[in-house]
């Protein structure tokens, strides 16, 4: 069966996030106040052919940690998504 | 009150996704089969100061569509997240 999986890749705590910082600094000048702790991340959406939801998640998690993220600076997590 | 918001930015249907295509082509050689329709996207996580959850989502949606995405080629959606 085909499962739709979403992988979220975020920077680990303590790792500098220049994209997030730049957005946060720019927001007040663009009319948005009260927005803080901006963090930028990546996401990947794909279909996984597997026998069960658990098997699909296992495969996606392994793929995410080995190929879609840099485990030194990033966290990756996989979840079943809605199309 | 402070609300934690997650904004997902994905390419619109029909827009070329070279990053996703490249990953999809590379996967079999790296030992992952049965993974199809790979799409790459971006995500942003931040805190919004607002009076209610609905007001926080409104602000985040407007911010996402005006500043965090290119509406010609990308869809942006905001949701309340768990920390």
Short mmCIF file of C-alpha atoms in Angstrom, two decimals:
data_model
loop_
_atom_site.label_atom_id
_atom_site.label_comp_id
_atom_site.label_asym_id
_atom_site.label_seq_id
_atom_site.Cartn_x
_atom_site.Cartn_y
_atom_site.Cartn_z
CA UNK A 1 0.00 0.00 0.00
CA UNK A 2 1.01 3.60 -0.55
CA UNK A 3 1.33 5.93 2.44
CA UNK A 4 1.71 9.68 2.21
CA UNK A 5 4.55 10.75 4.50
CA UNK A 6 5.72 14.21 5.57
CA UNK A 7 9.26 14.69 6.88
CA UNK A 8 10.08 17.84 8.85
CA UNK A 9 13.70 18.90 9.12
CA UNK A 10 14.50 21.56 11.70
CA UNK A 11 17.73 22.97 13.06
CA UNK A 12 18.78 21.56 16.42
CA UNK A 13 18.49 23.81 19.44
CA UNK A 14 21.50 26.09 19.77
CA UNK A 15 22.45 25.94 16.09
CA UNK A 16 22.56 29.40 14.49
CA UNK A 17 19.56 30.08 12.26
CA UNK A 18 20.50 33.10 10.10
CA UNK A 19 17.41 32.78 7.87
CA UNK A 20 15.07 32.86 10.87
CA UNK A 21 16.96 35.73 12.51
CA UNK A 22 16.89 37.80 9.34
CA UNK A 23 13.13 37.30 8.92
CA UNK A 24 12.54 38.19 12.57
CA UNK A 25 14.60 41.39 12.30
CA UNK A 26 12.80 42.44 9.10
CA UNK A 27 9.20 41.89 10.29
CA UNK A 28 8.61 45.07 12.36
CA UNK A 29 9.68 47.29 9.44
CA UNK A 30 7.19 45.38 7.25
CA UNK A 31 4.30 45.98 9.63
CA UNK A 32 4.30 42.76 11.66
CA UNK A 33 4.93 43.17 15.37
CA UNK A 34 4.77 40.58 18.14
CA UNK A 35 6.38 37.80 16.12
CA UNK A 36 9.35 36.18 17.88
CA UNK A 37 11.54 33.04 17.86
CA UNK A 38 11.39 32.64 14.09
CA UNK A 39 12.96 29.38 12.89
CA UNK A 40 13.31 28.23 9.29
CA UNK A 41 13.16 24.58 8.32
CA UNK A 42 12.64 22.23 5.40
CA UNK A 43 9.95 19.70 4.64
CA UNK A 44 9.68 16.76 2.26
CA UNK A 45 6.48 15.06 1.13
CA UNK A 46 6.43 11.70 -0.61
CA UNK A 47 4.61 8.41 -1.07
CA UNK A 48 6.09 5.28 0.48
CA UNK A 49 5.14 1.80 -0.69
CA UNK A 50 4.98 -0.37 2.44
CA UNK A 51 2.99 -3.15 4.08
CA UNK A 52 1.81 -1.10 7.03
CA UNK A 53 1.77 2.45 8.33
CA UNK A 54 4.48 1.54 10.85
CA UNK A 55 6.71 0.09 8.12
CA UNK A 56 6.21 3.21 5.99
CA UNK A 57 7.16 5.45 8.92
CA UNK A 58 10.24 3.32 9.68
CA UNK A 59 11.43 3.58 6.10
CA UNK A 60 10.73 7.33 5.97
CA UNK A 61 12.51 7.96 9.28
CA UNK A 62 15.59 6.07 8.17
CA UNK A 63 15.57 7.91 4.82
CA UNK A 64 15.08 11.26 6.57
CA UNK A 65 17.94 10.75 9.00
CA UNK A 66 20.36 9.32 6.45
CA UNK A 67 19.64 11.35 3.33
CA UNK A 68 17.35 14.31 3.92
CA UNK A 69 19.04 15.89 6.93
CA UNK A 70 22.45 16.53 8.43
CA UNK A 71 22.20 14.87 11.86
CA UNK A 72 25.04 17.02 13.22
CA UNK A 73 22.94 20.17 13.02
CA UNK A 74 19.40 19.04 12.17
CA UNK A 75 16.56 16.99 13.61
CA UNK A 76 14.33 15.01 11.26
CA UNK A 77 10.94 13.54 12.04
CA UNK A 78 8.50 11.64 9.85
CA UNK A 79 4.72 11.49 10.16
CA UNK A 80 1.82 10.17 8.14
CA UNK A 81 0.16 13.11 6.42
CA UNK A 82 -3.16 13.93 4.86
CA UNK A 83 -3.16 14.45 1.13
CA UNK B 1 -1.00 35.56 24.72
CA UNK B 2 1.72 33.79 22.76
CA UNK B 3 0.78 31.15 20.20
CA UNK B 4 3.22 28.79 18.52
CA UNK B 5 2.53 28.77 14.79
CA UNK B 6 3.91 26.58 12.00
CA UNK B 7 3.78 27.80 8.41
CA UNK B 8 4.20 25.26 5.60
CA UNK B 9 5.26 26.52 2.19
CA UNK B 10 4.91 24.08 -0.70
CA UNK B 11 5.23 24.43 -4.45
CA UNK B 12 1.92 24.74 -6.30
CA UNK B 13 0.80 21.79 -8.36
CA UNK B 14 2.38 21.79 -11.78
CA UNK B 15 5.39 23.90 -10.77
CA UNK B 16 8.70 22.12 -11.46
CA UNK B 17 10.34 20.76 -8.31
CA UNK B 18 13.96 20.02 -9.24
CA UNK B 19 15.00 19.33 -5.63
CA UNK B 20 12.27 16.73 -5.19
CA UNK B 21 12.97 15.14 -8.59
CA UNK B 22 16.68 14.88 -7.87
CA UNK B 23 16.06 13.19 -4.51
CA UNK B 24 13.58 10.78 -6.09
CA UNK B 25 16.04 9.81 -8.84
CA UNK B 26 18.86 9.28 -6.34
CA UNK B 27 16.96 7.11 -3.83
CA UNK B 28 17.07 3.69 -5.58
CA UNK B 29 20.87 3.88 -5.92
CA UNK B 30 21.05 4.64 -2.19
CA UNK B 31 19.00 1.60 -1.25
CA UNK B 32 15.50 3.09 -0.93
CA UNK B 33 12.92 1.71 -3.31
CA UNK B 34 9.18 2.37 -3.47
CA UNK B 35 9.45 6.09 -2.72
CA UNK B 36 7.64 8.27 -5.24
CA UNK B 37 6.21 11.78 -5.74
CA UNK B 38 8.95 13.46 -3.70
CA UNK B 39 8.27 17.16 -3.11
CA UNK B 40 10.50 19.59 -1.26
CA UNK B 41 9.11 22.48 0.76
CA UNK B 42 9.96 24.98 3.45
CA UNK B 43 8.60 25.52 6.93
CA UNK B 44 8.72 28.36 9.41
CA UNK B 45 8.05 28.15 13.15
CA UNK B 46 7.47 31.21 15.32
CA UNK B 47 5.59 32.67 18.26
CA UNK B 48 2.80 35.15 17.60
CA UNK B 49 1.54 37.54 20.25
CA UNK B 50 -2.24 37.76 19.78
CA UNK B 51 -5.52 37.94 21.69
CA UNK B 52 -6.86 34.62 20.44
CA UNK B 53 -5.84 31.56 18.46
CA UNK B 54 -7.89 32.80 15.50
CA UNK B 55 -6.17 36.21 15.57
CA UNK B 56 -2.76 34.53 15.74
CA UNK B 57 -3.61 32.35 12.74
CA UNK B 58 -4.90 35.36 10.79
CA UNK B 59 -1.69 37.27 11.41
CA UNK B 60 0.47 34.25 10.55
CA UNK B 61 -1.48 33.52 7.35
CA UNK B 62 -1.14 37.11 6.16
CA UNK B 63 2.58 37.11 7.03
CA UNK B 64 3.06 33.75 5.28
CA UNK B 65 1.35 34.83 2.09
CA UNK B 66 2.97 38.26 1.91
CA UNK B 67 6.49 37.61 3.15
CA UNK B 68 7.35 33.94 3.52
CA UNK B 69 6.18 32.64 0.15
CA UNK B 70 5.97 33.57 -3.49
CA UNK B 71 2.24 33.27 -4.25
CA UNK B 72 2.92 32.86 -7.98
CA UNK B 73 4.55 29.47 -7.46
CA UNK B 74 3.94 28.55 -3.81
CA UNK B 75 1.08 27.77 -1.43
CA UNK B 76 1.42 28.80 2.22
CA UNK B 77 -0.68 27.57 5.11
CA UNK B 78 -0.48 28.35 8.82
CA UNK B 79 -1.50 26.13 11.72
CA UNK B 80 -1.18 26.18 15.49
CA UNK B 81 1.61 23.80 16.46
CA UNK B 82 2.73 21.90 19.50
CA UNK B 83 6.01 23.01 21.03
#
